[in-house]
PDB file of C-alpha atoms in Angstrom:
ATOM      1  CA  UNK A  23      32.166  10.351  37.816  1.00 57.00           C
ATOM      2  CA  UNK A  24      32.716   6.752  36.748  1.00 57.00           C
ATOM      3  CA  UNK A  25      29.090   5.860  37.519  1.00 61.00           C
ATOM      4  CA  UNK A  26      27.945   8.823  35.388  1.00 55.00           C
ATOM      5  CA  UNK A  27      29.967   7.554  32.386  1.00 62.00           C
ATOM      6  CA  UNK A  28      28.771   3.971  32.920  1.00 64.00           C
ATOM      7  CA  UNK A  29      25.174   5.196  33.049  1.00 62.00           C
ATOM      8  CA  UNK A  30      25.637   7.136  29.783  1.00 65.00           C
ATOM      9  CA  UNK A  31      27.094   4.047  28.075  1.00 65.00           C
ATOM     10  CA  UNK A  32      24.206   1.951  29.371  1.00 56.00           C
ATOM     11  CA  UNK A  33      21.609   4.441  28.133  1.00 55.00           C
ATOM     12  CA  UNK A  34      23.315   4.728  24.747  1.00 61.00           C
ATOM     13  CA  UNK A  35      23.313   0.944  24.391  1.00 60.00           C
ATOM     14  CA  UNK A  36      19.695   0.729  25.488  1.00 53.00           C
ATOM     15  CA  UNK A  37      18.693   3.452  23.009  1.00 56.00           C
ATOM     16  CA  UNK A  38      20.494   1.666  20.183  1.00 53.00           C
ATOM     17  CA  UNK A  39      18.805  -1.612  21.047  1.00 52.00           C
ATOM     18  CA  UNK A  40      15.392   0.069  21.090  1.00 52.00           C
ATOM     19  CA  UNK A  41      15.972   1.692  17.684  1.00 52.00           C
ATOM     20  CA  UNK A  42      17.240  -1.507  16.034  1.00 52.00           C
ATOM     21  CA  UNK A  43      13.767  -3.024  15.344  1.00 54.00           C
ATOM     22  CA  UNK A  44      12.702   0.253  13.739  1.00 53.00           C
ATOM     23  CA  UNK A  45      15.702   0.211  11.425  1.00 54.00           C
ATOM     24  CA  UNK A  46      15.074  -3.424  10.538  1.00 55.00           C
ATOM     25  CA  UNK A  47      11.472  -2.653   9.625  1.00 57.00           C
ATOM     26  CA  UNK A  48      12.523   0.319   7.528  1.00 60.00           C
ATOM     27  CA  UNK A  49      14.729  -1.951   5.418  1.00 65.00           C
ATOM     28  CA  UNK A  50      11.928  -4.369   4.539  1.00 69.00           C
ATOM     29  CA  UNK A  51      10.627  -4.019   0.989  1.00 77.00           C
ATOM     30  CA  UNK A  52       7.484  -1.978   0.554  1.00 88.00           C
ATOM     31  CA  UNK A  53       4.223  -3.802  -0.083  1.00 91.00           C
ATOM     32  CA  UNK A  54       3.269  -3.540  -3.765  1.00 93.00           C
ATOM     33  CA  UNK A  55       0.227  -1.394  -4.524  1.00 93.00           C
ATOM     34  CA  UNK A  56      -2.080  -1.921  -7.496  1.00 93.00           C
ATOM     35  CA  UNK A  57      -4.301   0.956  -8.554  1.00 92.00           C
ATOM     36  CA  UNK A  58      -7.400  -0.748  -9.963  1.00 92.00           C
ATOM     37  CA  UNK A  59      -9.388   1.612 -12.203  1.00 92.00           C
ATOM     38  CA  UNK A  60     -12.676   0.518 -13.706  1.00 92.00           C
ATOM     39  CA  UNK A  61     -15.404   2.313 -15.612  1.00 92.00           C
ATOM     40  CA  UNK A  62     -18.250   0.379 -14.001  1.00 91.00           C
ATOM     41  CA  UNK A  63     -19.224  -0.431 -10.399  1.00 92.00           C
ATOM     42  CA  UNK A  64     -18.055  -3.224  -8.085  1.00 91.00           C
ATOM     43  CA  UNK A  65     -21.498  -4.862  -8.222  1.00 91.00           C
ATOM     44  CA  UNK A  66     -21.330  -5.131 -12.004  1.00 90.00           C
ATOM     45  CA  UNK A  67     -17.759  -6.423 -11.987  1.00 88.00           C
ATOM     46  CA  UNK A  68     -18.011  -9.201  -9.390  1.00 88.00           C
ATOM     47  CA  UNK A  69     -16.928 -12.049 -11.678  1.00 87.00           C
ATOM     48  CA  UNK A  70     -14.082  -9.978 -13.076  1.00 91.00           C
ATOM     49  CA  UNK A  71     -12.786  -9.247  -9.582  1.00 92.00           C
ATOM     50  CA  UNK A  72     -12.912 -12.924  -8.705  1.00 92.00           C
ATOM     51  CA  UNK A  73     -10.792 -13.807 -11.719  1.00 94.00           C
ATOM     52  CA  UNK A  74      -8.418 -10.912 -10.967  1.00 94.00           C
ATOM     53  CA  UNK A  75      -7.860 -12.106  -7.387  1.00 95.00           C
ATOM     54  CA  UNK A  76      -7.484 -15.709  -8.531  1.00 96.00           C
ATOM     55  CA  UNK A  77      -4.795 -14.720 -11.015  1.00 96.00           C
ATOM     56  CA  UNK A  78      -2.944 -12.725  -8.373  1.00 96.00           C
ATOM     57  CA  UNK A  79      -3.152 -15.688  -6.008  1.00 96.00           C
ATOM     58  CA  UNK A  80      -1.692 -18.012  -8.630  1.00 97.00           C
ATOM     59  CA  UNK A  81       1.473 -15.923  -8.697  1.00 96.00           C
ATOM     60  CA  UNK A  82       1.648 -15.622  -4.912  1.00 96.00           C
ATOM     61  CA  UNK A  83      -0.103 -12.330  -4.165  1.00 96.00           C
ATOM     62  CA  UNK A  84      -2.946 -12.044  -1.669  1.00 96.00           C
ATOM     63  CA  UNK A  85      -4.682  -8.738  -1.035  1.00 96.00           C
ATOM     64  CA  UNK A  86      -4.149  -7.588   2.535  1.00 94.00           C
ATOM     65  CA  UNK A  87      -1.269  -9.993   3.132  1.00 95.00           C
ATOM     66  CA  UNK A  88       1.485  -9.072   0.669  1.00 95.00           C
ATOM     67  CA  UNK A  89      -0.356  -6.730  -1.685  1.00 95.00           C
ATOM     68  CA  UNK A  90      -2.502  -3.606  -1.421  1.00 95.00           C
ATOM     69  CA  UNK A  91      -5.160  -2.854  -4.012  1.00 95.00           C
ATOM     70  CA  UNK A  92      -6.707   0.593  -4.249  1.00 94.00           C
ATOM     71  CA  UNK A  93     -10.013   0.400  -6.105  1.00 94.00           C
ATOM     72  CA  UNK A  94     -11.471   3.330  -8.008  1.00 94.00           C
ATOM     73  CA  UNK A  95     -14.847   2.873  -9.644  1.00 93.00           C
ATOM     74  CA  UNK A  96     -16.092   5.397 -12.219  1.00 94.00           C
ATOM     75  CA  UNK A  97     -19.712   4.175 -11.971  1.00 94.00           C
ATOM     76  CA  UNK A  98     -20.236   4.704 -15.736  1.00 93.00           C
ATOM     77  CA  UNK A  99     -18.914   8.284 -15.505  1.00 92.00           C
ATOM     78  CA  UNK A 100     -16.048   7.846 -17.944  1.00 91.00           C
ATOM     79  CA  UNK A 101     -14.601  11.316 -17.403  1.00 90.00           C
ATOM     80  CA  UNK A 102     -13.693  10.208 -13.866  1.00 92.00           C
ATOM     81  CA  UNK A 103     -11.183   7.696 -15.266  1.00 90.00           C
ATOM     82  CA  UNK A 104      -8.855  10.479 -16.392  1.00 90.00           C
ATOM     83  CA  UNK A 105      -8.898  11.968 -12.895  1.00 91.00           C
ATOM     84  CA  UNK A 106      -8.300   8.572 -11.322  1.00 91.00           C
ATOM     85  CA  UNK A 107      -5.338   7.884 -13.603  1.00 90.00           C
ATOM     86  CA  UNK A 108      -3.863  11.324 -12.907  1.00 90.00           C
ATOM     87  CA  UNK A 109      -4.208  10.697  -9.155  1.00 87.00           C
ATOM     88  CA  UNK A 110      -2.283   7.436  -9.509  1.00 84.00           C
ATOM     89  CA  UNK A 111       0.657   9.257 -11.049  1.00 80.00           C
ATOM     90  CA  UNK A 112       0.342  12.339  -8.846  1.00 80.00           C
ATOM     91  CA  UNK A 113      -0.254  14.725 -11.735  1.00 76.00           C
ATOM     92  CA  UNK A 114      -2.967  17.223 -12.531  1.00 66.00           C
ATOM     93  CA  UNK A 115      -5.705  15.702 -14.675  1.00 58.00           C
ATOM     94  CA  UNK A 116      -6.058  18.744 -16.912  1.00 59.00           C
ATOM     95  CA  UNK A 117      -9.765  18.027 -17.284  1.00 52.00           C
TER      96      UNK A 117
END
């Protein structure tokens, strides 16, 4: 009987130790996400993207390291911007 109780205590301790890294990760702050909406295409906005990334880097943000950027390009179809913006906020676009 004593070995059964000791084994249960051991397993409970082991389970708690295994779950601890998961709890520690859950408490870390979420990575910021920028929703980047643009009416043109990435090819036409190359210099603008370079300046955008440079500015982010100057304040300590690097895409893929401590920042996520979700790009949405309307490709000159301006009505798509409304849908993109609605998606960012999780609402119906009402188009």
